[in-house]
């Protein structure tokens, strides 16, 4: 179904004059999201001032900061949360220098900072550095050995989390790194009933630079004159020459069905005005790629564009806090060919309601790793997730000499030394 020109113009005008825009990501709002404010902030602040305690292992700098110095590109790519979480914890009130009083132990190892010339993490090296770091903490402190990681948490922002590979088939074959089987994972990847999705993981958004996003804000009265917007790959011929595996065919279907549809502004060519265009769009498509998530989810939310999530069984970031079902539109992968009908059938008042929710500064703040670590931001959402897992079950503690994890399991390549 195609929307007639007159109805389309009326819809755009209605949306443009009704949407609440925002001036800055760090602002406050009287219209607080119900889930964000309902007991969460009070509980979190209570722990921040004296109850939640995190011990940060002091690893040799070769596991973290030296890698960044060697390749500063790590500071801006979508996996950078592992870097900024480390820096946040070093100055946070939740940090304790006394491991005996710690609720959680954190190992600052940057597994995605070893980049190829094209800027992609060398995932085959990630298990090596992680294994090496765990060897260091288990040899120099007693805390890993008493639980084999059950009171430890790790950031693993890879495409498929602790499976450490960007291709799903190979990630599934690898499985979660054996040494992390008992640990708590903070990961970007979230998909129900998936080998790489560890039960109880804290799902976080990919990193997007708040400063960079802030620098692209358009005037508040800019109308949303684009109905549906997307920029990105539709095919990945290099890694999927037969064009059958990438995005499970969803992006290919998107292109073939709507490349000539006047309601859809979609292209594989990125423009200099990409962030500005997001602020002129009503709907922003967020289809799966190799993994179910992408930075588009953050970008759409920050710029008030209703995210259209096309990724079956996706587990979204901070879903206990952010009411995704109220701010987004979910479309099954099999229904992509009906996308025009689905979106044009949404009543204008429903779109406006979603936009008003998206305009809430609390919502935006929850998706960003702010430079100064502000209450309610992504760092604090992670802490809140850690708080929710306390107190630890006493059964996580092993008897003296007891072992559960097998240090020799996993692919042979993962057992090589990391240098």
C-alpha positions as a printed Julia matrix, in Angstrom:
419×3 Matrix{Float64}:
  0.0     0.0    0.0
  1.27    3.46  -0.87
  0.25    6.56   1.01
 -1.3     9.21  -1.22
  0.68   12.42  -1.56
 -1.85   14.58   0.32
 -2.06   12.22   3.3
  1.71   11.96   3.41
  2.1    15.76   3.52
 -0.49   16.06   6.3
  1.3    13.35   8.3
  4.68   15.07   7.98
  3.3    18.45   8.98
  1.5    16.92  11.96
  4.58   15.08  13.11
  6.87   18.07  12.56
  4.86   20.49  14.67
  4.04   17.96  17.39
  7.42   16.38  18.11
  9.36   17.5   21.19
 13.01   18.11  20.33
 15.98   18.33  22.69
 18.75   20.89  23.17
 21.42   18.78  24.8
 21.95   15.19  25.81
 22.67   16.05  29.44
 19.49   18.06  30.07
 16.75   17.29  32.54
 13.05   16.77  31.93
  9.89   16.97  33.98
  8.48   14.17  31.81
 10.43   11.25  33.23
 10.18    7.79  31.7
  8.22    5.55  34.02
 10.71    2.7   33.96
 13.7     4.99  34.31
 12.38    6.7   37.44
 10.42    3.9   39.08
 12.66    3.06  42.07
 15.72    2.61  39.84
 17.47    5.92  40.55
 16.86    5.76  44.3
 18.21    2.22  44.56
 21.2     3.01  42.37
 22.18    6.16  44.26
 21.93    4.25  47.54
 24.5     1.77  46.3
 26.67    4.45  44.71
 27.25    6.27  48.0
 28.38    3.29  49.98
 26.99   -0.13  49.2
 28.08   -1.29  45.75
 31.81   -2.01  45.72
 33.82   -2.87  42.61
 37.47   -3.89  42.7
 39.36   -3.05  39.51
 42.34   -5.3   38.86
 45.55   -3.44  38.06
 46.77   -5.29  35.0
 49.98   -4.48  33.14
 49.2    -1.65  30.71
 49.85   -3.91  27.73
 46.35   -5.31  28.28
 44.63   -1.96  27.94
 46.09    1.55  27.68
 49.16    0.56  25.66
 46.87   -0.83  22.97
 44.99    2.45  22.77
 48.22    4.41  22.48
 49.25    2.15  19.62
 45.95    2.62  17.81
 43.79    5.59  18.97
 41.03    4.53  16.55
 39.81    2.35  19.41
 38.58    5.46  21.21
 35.86    6.17  18.65
 34.73    2.83  17.26
 31.45    1.18  18.3
 33.22   -1.29  20.62
 34.86    1.44  22.74
 32.62    0.88  25.77
 35.26   -1.44  27.24
 37.73    1.47  27.31
 35.38    4.04  28.78
 33.93    1.67  31.38
 37.45    1.09  32.67
 38.13    4.82  32.91
 34.79    5.46  34.54
 35.37    2.84  37.25
 38.82    4.19  38.1
 37.27    7.43  39.35
 33.84    6.17  40.4
 32.59    6.13  43.97
 31.81    2.43  43.58
 35.5     1.58  43.25
 37.13    0.0   46.26
 40.84   -0.54  46.77
 40.08   -3.28  49.28
 39.21   -6.49  47.4
 37.96   -8.12  50.59
 34.91   -5.84  50.61
 34.21   -6.02  46.87
 30.85   -7.15  45.5
 32.28   -7.43  41.99
 35.68   -7.76  40.37
 36.45   -6.12  37.03
 39.28   -7.07  34.66
 40.15   -4.16  32.32
 41.22   -5.93  29.15
 40.59   -4.35  25.74
 39.73   -7.28  23.51
 38.46   -5.21  20.56
 41.26   -2.65  20.33
 43.62   -4.76  18.2
 42.49   -3.47  14.8
 43.1    -4.34  11.17
 44.1    -1.56   8.71
 40.38   -1.34   7.85
 39.54   -0.69  11.51
 37.96   -4.05  12.34
 38.9    -5.95  15.53
 41.13   -8.95  14.93
 38.72  -11.29  16.65
 41.02  -14.31  16.42
 43.35  -12.55  18.89
 40.63  -11.64  21.37
 40.48  -15.06  23.12
 44.26  -14.96  23.49
 44.38  -11.64  25.32
 41.36  -12.54  27.46
 42.85  -15.89  28.44
 46.19  -14.23  29.23
 44.52  -11.59  31.41
 42.63  -14.25  33.37
 45.89  -16.12  33.9
 47.36  -12.93  35.39
 44.51  -12.29  37.84
 44.22  -15.94  38.86
 47.96  -16.15  39.52
 48.37  -12.88  41.42
 45.12  -12.6   43.39
 43.05  -15.3   45.17
 39.62  -13.99  44.2
 39.18  -15.56  40.77
 40.06  -19.02  42.05
 37.49  -19.03  44.85
 34.6   -18.65  42.37
 36.28  -19.18  38.97
 34.84  -15.87  37.88
 31.28  -16.08  39.21
 31.67  -12.75  41.05
 33.64  -11.17  38.18
 32.27   -9.23  35.22
 33.82   -8.62  31.82
 32.96   -6.29  28.97
 32.81   -8.2   25.69
 31.47   -5.77  23.05
 32.18   -8.0   20.03
 29.55   -8.65  17.37
 28.78  -11.98  19.03
 30.0   -11.23  22.52
 32.31  -13.74  24.15
 32.12  -16.05  21.12
 34.69  -13.65  19.65
 33.91  -13.75  15.95
 32.06  -11.44  13.57
 30.53  -14.24  11.45
 27.62  -15.94  13.14
 28.31  -19.48  11.91
 31.91  -19.38  13.12
 30.91  -17.66  16.36
 28.39  -20.43  17.06
 31.03  -23.09  16.34
 33.4   -21.42  18.79
 30.85  -20.83  21.54
 31.47  -18.6   24.54
 35.1   -18.68  25.66
 35.25  -21.57  28.16
 37.02  -19.48  30.82
 34.07  -17.06  30.86
 31.41  -19.71  31.41
 30.94  -18.73  35.06
 31.65  -15.01  34.72
 29.07  -12.26  34.27
 29.14  -10.65  30.84
 28.38   -7.1   29.84
 27.9    -7.38  26.09
 26.44   -5.6   23.1
 25.19   -8.79  21.5
 21.76   -9.9   22.59
 19.63  -12.53  20.9
 17.28  -14.98  22.59
 18.08  -18.69  22.46
 21.49  -18.1   20.92
 24.73  -19.91  21.72
 26.57  -16.6   22.17
 23.96  -15.11  24.49
 24.87  -15.95  28.08
 21.91  -16.06  30.43
 21.88  -13.09  32.76
 24.16  -10.93  30.61
 23.78   -7.17  30.83
 23.05   -5.94  27.31
 24.49   -2.52  26.49
 24.3    -0.21  23.48
 27.27    0.17  21.14
 29.46    3.19  21.81
 28.63    6.47  20.11
 30.6     9.61  20.89
 28.31   12.07  22.74
 30.47   14.97  21.62
 30.26   13.98  17.99
 26.49   13.53  18.12
 26.07   16.84  19.93
 28.0    18.66  17.2
 25.45   17.65  14.54
 22.26   18.98  16.12
 19.94   20.86  13.76
 17.58   23.74  14.7
 14.57   22.7   16.77
 12.02   23.74  14.17
 13.51   21.58  11.41
 10.62   19.55   9.91
 10.81   15.79   9.59
 10.4    15.69   5.82
 11.83   12.18   5.28
  9.42    9.33   5.95
 11.81    6.33   6.06
 15.61    6.63   6.19
 18.52    4.19   5.96
 22.18    4.32   4.98
 24.38    1.23   4.97
 25.23   -2.06   3.32
 22.57   -4.14   1.62
 25.04   -6.82   0.51
 28.43   -7.82   1.91
 29.94   -9.37  -1.19
 33.4    -9.65   0.33
 32.32  -11.91   3.18
 29.18  -13.29   1.53
 29.88  -13.66  -2.2
 26.69  -15.67  -2.79
 24.61  -12.96  -1.09
 22.61  -15.37   1.02
 24.03  -15.13   4.55
 24.48  -11.43   5.25
 21.62  -10.14   7.42
 19.82  -13.4    6.63
 18.78  -11.72   3.39
 16.84   -8.99   5.18
 18.85   -6.07   3.84
 18.83   -7.46   0.32
 15.05   -7.71   0.52
 14.87   -4.15   1.82
 16.8    -2.85  -1.19
 15.02   -4.91  -3.82
 11.56   -4.0   -2.53
 11.96   -0.32  -1.75
 14.88    1.19  -3.68
 12.38    2.92  -6.0
  9.7     3.67  -3.42
  9.23    7.44  -2.99
  8.54    7.04   0.74
 11.94    5.41   1.34
 15.2     7.35   1.37
 17.59    4.39   1.39
 21.08    4.08  -0.07
 24.42    2.36   0.43
 26.2     5.72   0.11
 26.91    7.55   3.36
 26.57   11.31   3.17
 28.2    14.1    5.16
 24.75   15.05   6.39
 23.97   11.6    7.79
 23.32   12.77  11.37
 21.37   15.79  10.15
 19.25   13.52   7.94
 18.35   11.35  10.92
 16.85   14.44  12.54
 14.74   15.07   9.44
 13.36   11.52   9.33
 10.23   10.08  10.92
 11.35    6.42  10.83
 14.95    5.15  10.89
 15.5     1.56   9.85
 17.62   -0.57  12.19
 17.95   -3.93  10.41
 20.28   -6.68  11.49
 23.64   -7.08   9.74
 26.03   -9.84  10.71
 24.79   -9.28  14.26
 21.26   -8.18  15.24
 22.36   -4.77  16.52
 24.18   -1.75  15.11
 24.99    1.85  16.15
 21.87    2.95  14.23
 19.83    2.04  17.28
 21.67    4.64  19.37
 21.75    7.23  16.59
 18.02    6.96  15.92
 17.14    7.3   19.61
 19.44   10.25  20.21
 18.04   12.16  17.25
 14.39   11.39  17.96
 13.81    9.21  14.93
 11.48    6.28  15.6
 13.65    3.14  15.33
 12.24    0.4   13.12
 13.87   -2.73  14.52
 14.19   -5.59  12.05
 16.02   -8.36  13.89
 14.14  -11.43  15.09
 14.65  -12.4   18.74
 16.84   -9.38  19.5
 17.48   -8.53  23.16
 17.72   -4.76  23.4
 19.98   -2.7   25.68
 18.79   -1.98  29.2
 15.34   -3.4   28.47
 14.43   -3.28  32.17
 14.75    0.49  32.0
 13.94    1.53  28.44
 10.4     0.76  27.19
 11.4    -0.28  23.69
  7.92   -1.44  22.79
  6.65    2.12  23.32
  9.33    3.99  21.4
 10.11    1.63  18.52
  8.43   -0.33  15.78
  9.21   -4.05  15.49
  9.01   -5.73  12.09
  9.66   -9.45  11.57
 12.38  -10.27   9.06
  9.89  -12.23   6.96
  7.65   -9.16   6.69
 10.17   -6.76   5.19
  8.35   -6.77   1.86
  5.33   -5.32   3.72
  7.32   -2.53   5.34
  5.59    0.28   3.44
  2.16   -1.02   4.43
  3.2    -1.5    8.07
  4.65    1.99   8.49
  1.99    3.93   6.61
 -0.69    2.17   8.67
  0.62    3.57  11.98
 -1.67    6.4   13.14
 -0.09    9.85  13.32
 -0.95   10.18  17.01
  0.96    6.97  17.75
  4.02    8.32  15.96
  3.85   11.58  17.9
  3.55    9.68  21.17
  6.69    7.71  20.34
  8.54   10.89  19.4
  7.62   12.56  22.67
  9.01    9.6   24.57
 12.17    9.67  22.47
 12.6    13.38  23.25
 12.94   12.64  26.96
 16.55   13.51  28.0
 16.54   10.6   30.49
 16.0     8.21  27.6
 18.87    9.63  25.57
 21.21    9.74  28.53
 20.66    6.03  29.24
 22.06    5.13  25.8
 25.25    7.19  26.04
 28.59    6.64  27.75
 28.99   10.25  28.84
 32.44   11.68  29.29
 31.93   12.65  32.94
 29.79    9.68  33.97
 26.46   11.38  34.73
 23.69    9.74  36.8
 21.35    7.73  34.59
 23.83    7.3   31.73
 24.94    3.98  30.26
 27.65    3.5   32.91
 25.06    3.81  35.66
 22.66    1.51  33.84
 25.4    -1.14  33.93
 25.95   -0.53  37.65
 22.24   -0.88  38.19
 22.36   -4.22  36.38
 25.17   -5.35  38.68
 23.22   -4.22  41.73
 20.23   -6.27  40.63
 22.36   -9.43  40.77
 23.26   -8.97  44.45
 23.6   -10.61  46.86
 25.61  -13.44  45.35
 24.37  -16.95  45.89
 26.71  -18.63  48.37
 26.88  -21.64  46.07
 29.18  -19.74  43.69
 32.08  -20.26  46.11
 34.12  -23.38  45.45
 35.7   -25.65  48.0
 39.49  -25.37  48.4
 41.17  -27.04  45.44
 37.87  -27.52  43.58
 37.89  -26.79  39.84
 34.99  -26.43  37.42
 36.41  -24.74  34.34
 38.61  -26.62  31.89
 41.56  -24.45  30.89
 42.41  -26.77  28.0
 39.01  -26.71  26.29
 38.14  -24.69  23.22
 39.78  -24.29  19.8
 43.47  -25.16  19.7
 44.31  -21.68  18.38
 42.94  -20.11  21.55
 45.55  -21.9   23.67
 48.47  -20.06  22.04
 50.3   -17.39  24.07
 49.24  -13.79  23.6
 51.99  -11.28  22.96
